[in-house]
PDB file of C-alpha atoms in Angstrom:
ATOM      1  CA  UNK A   1       0.354   0.405   0.204  1.00 88.00           C
ATOM      2  CA  UNK A   2       1.754   3.454  -0.581  1.00 90.00           C
ATOM      3  CA  UNK A   3       0.065   6.577  -0.384  1.00 88.00           C
ATOM      4  CA  UNK A   4      -0.473   9.887  -2.007  1.00 90.00           C
ATOM      5  CA  UNK A   5      -0.986  13.226   0.318  1.00 87.00           C
ATOM      6  CA  UNK A   6      -1.997  15.844  -2.770  1.00 89.00           C
ATOM      7  CA  UNK A   7      -1.979  19.220   0.281  1.00 89.00           C
ATOM      8  CA  UNK A   8       1.569  18.180   0.733  1.00 90.00           C
ATOM      9  CA  UNK A   9       3.124  15.628  -1.904  1.00 93.00           C
ATOM     10  CA  UNK A  10       4.578  12.931   0.879  1.00 91.00           C
ATOM     11  CA  UNK A  11       4.053   9.440  -0.205  1.00 93.00           C
ATOM     12  CA  UNK A  12       4.208   7.226   2.598  1.00 90.00           C
ATOM     13  CA  UNK A  13       4.633   3.501   2.288  1.00 90.00           C
ATOM     14  CA  UNK A  14       2.621   1.103   3.993  1.00 84.00           C
ATOM     15  CA  UNK A  15       3.749  -1.386   6.800  1.00 79.00           C
ATOM     16  CA  UNK A  16       2.585  -4.619   5.469  1.00 79.00           C
ATOM     17  CA  UNK A  17       4.495  -5.696   2.260  1.00 83.00           C
ATOM     18  CA  UNK A  18       1.493  -7.639   0.069  1.00 87.00           C
ATOM     19  CA  UNK A  19      -1.467  -7.445  -2.158  1.00 91.00           C
ATOM     20  CA  UNK A  20      -3.896  -4.531  -1.577  1.00 94.00           C
ATOM     21  CA  UNK A  21      -7.035  -6.576  -2.062  1.00 95.00           C
ATOM     22  CA  UNK A  22      -9.637  -4.379  -0.299  1.00 96.00           C
ATOM     23  CA  UNK A  23     -10.236  -1.121   0.865  1.00 96.00           C
ATOM     24  CA  UNK A  24     -13.047   0.962   2.690  1.00 96.00           C
ATOM     25  CA  UNK A  25     -12.972   4.389   3.763  1.00 94.00           C
ATOM     26  CA  UNK A  26     -16.120   4.870   6.814  1.00 92.00           C
ATOM     27  CA  UNK A  27     -18.396   8.061   6.003  1.00 90.00           C
ATOM     28  CA  UNK A  28     -17.948  11.099   8.624  1.00 93.00           C
ATOM     29  CA  UNK A  29     -14.689   9.578  10.312  1.00 93.00           C
ATOM     30  CA  UNK A  30     -11.290  10.022   8.995  1.00 94.00           C
ATOM     31  CA  UNK A  31     -10.460   6.255   8.513  1.00 94.00           C
ATOM     32  CA  UNK A  32      -9.478   3.854   5.738  1.00 95.00           C
ATOM     33  CA  UNK A  33      -9.609   0.253   6.401  1.00 95.00           C
ATOM     34  CA  UNK A  34      -7.911  -1.976   4.036  1.00 95.00           C
ATOM     35  CA  UNK A  35      -7.229  -5.770   3.549  1.00 95.00           C
ATOM     36  CA  UNK A  36      -3.464  -6.384   3.175  1.00 92.00           C
ATOM     37  CA  UNK A  37      -1.865  -9.360   2.894  1.00 90.00           C
ATOM     38  CA  UNK A  38      -4.935 -11.057   4.389  1.00 92.00           C
ATOM     39  CA  UNK A  39      -4.453  -8.939   7.234  1.00 92.00           C
ATOM     40  CA  UNK A  40      -7.218  -6.087   8.053  1.00 94.00           C
ATOM     41  CA  UNK A  41      -5.420  -3.021   9.197  1.00 94.00           C
ATOM     42  CA  UNK A  42      -7.194   0.480  10.184  1.00 94.00           C
ATOM     43  CA  UNK A  43      -4.944   3.792   8.466  1.00 94.00           C
ATOM     44  CA  UNK A  44      -5.801   7.100   9.969  1.00 93.00           C
ATOM     45  CA  UNK A  45      -6.406   9.218   6.587  1.00 90.00           C
ATOM     46  CA  UNK A  46      -5.304  12.661   9.188  1.00 90.00           C
ATOM     47  CA  UNK A  47      -1.725  11.425  10.460  1.00 90.00           C
ATOM     48  CA  UNK A  48      -1.374   8.290   6.980  1.00 90.00           C
ATOM     49  CA  UNK A  49      -0.140   6.194   8.841  1.00 91.00           C
ATOM     50  CA  UNK A  50      -1.257   2.852  10.497  1.00 92.00           C
ATOM     51  CA  UNK A  51      -4.154   4.066  13.965  1.00 92.00           C
ATOM     52  CA  UNK A  52      -2.405   2.576  17.334  1.00 92.00           C
ATOM     53  CA  UNK A  53      -2.380  -1.378  18.047  1.00 92.00           C
ATOM     54  CA  UNK A  54      -5.626  -0.374  19.968  1.00 93.00           C
ATOM     55  CA  UNK A  55      -7.723   0.129  17.256  1.00 91.00           C
ATOM     56  CA  UNK A  56      -6.599  -2.912  15.291  1.00 92.00           C
ATOM     57  CA  UNK A  57      -9.091  -5.305  14.750  1.00 90.00           C
ATOM     58  CA  UNK A  58      -7.721  -9.066  14.889  1.00 90.00           C
ATOM     59  CA  UNK A  59      -9.675 -11.224  12.589  1.00 90.00           C
ATOM     60  CA  UNK A  60      -9.208 -15.598  12.168  1.00 93.00           C
ATOM     61  CA  UNK A  61      -7.915 -16.496   8.775  1.00 93.00           C
ATOM     62  CA  UNK A  62      -7.324 -14.694   5.866  1.00 93.00           C
ATOM     63  CA  UNK A  63      -8.989 -11.733   5.140  1.00 94.00           C
ATOM     64  CA  UNK A  64     -10.008 -10.602   1.529  1.00 95.00           C
ATOM     65  CA  UNK A  65     -12.135  -7.679   0.867  1.00 96.00           C
ATOM     66  CA  UNK A  66     -13.798  -5.705   3.948  1.00 95.00           C
ATOM     67  CA  UNK A  67     -17.104  -3.703   3.687  1.00 93.00           C
ATOM     68  CA  UNK A  68     -18.880  -1.095   5.483  1.00 89.00           C
ATOM     69  CA  UNK A  69     -22.875  -1.386   6.054  1.00 87.00           C
ATOM     70  CA  UNK A  70     -24.886   1.527   6.551  1.00 73.00           C
TER      71      UNK A  70
END
């Protein structure tokens, strides 16, 4: 996962190396759920970084996609 910040021209490369198979922005919150290399990760759009460990979700098995149900 690479994140390009159009406001400052900076690029951030994610810590989990692998295929990104799902991305879901969260309406009204500065967060994006990303499935990369089979892991579900919570990214902050304010800091362009992974959210703190206590805000990550541990799932059993290999994630493939992520969807938000309104």
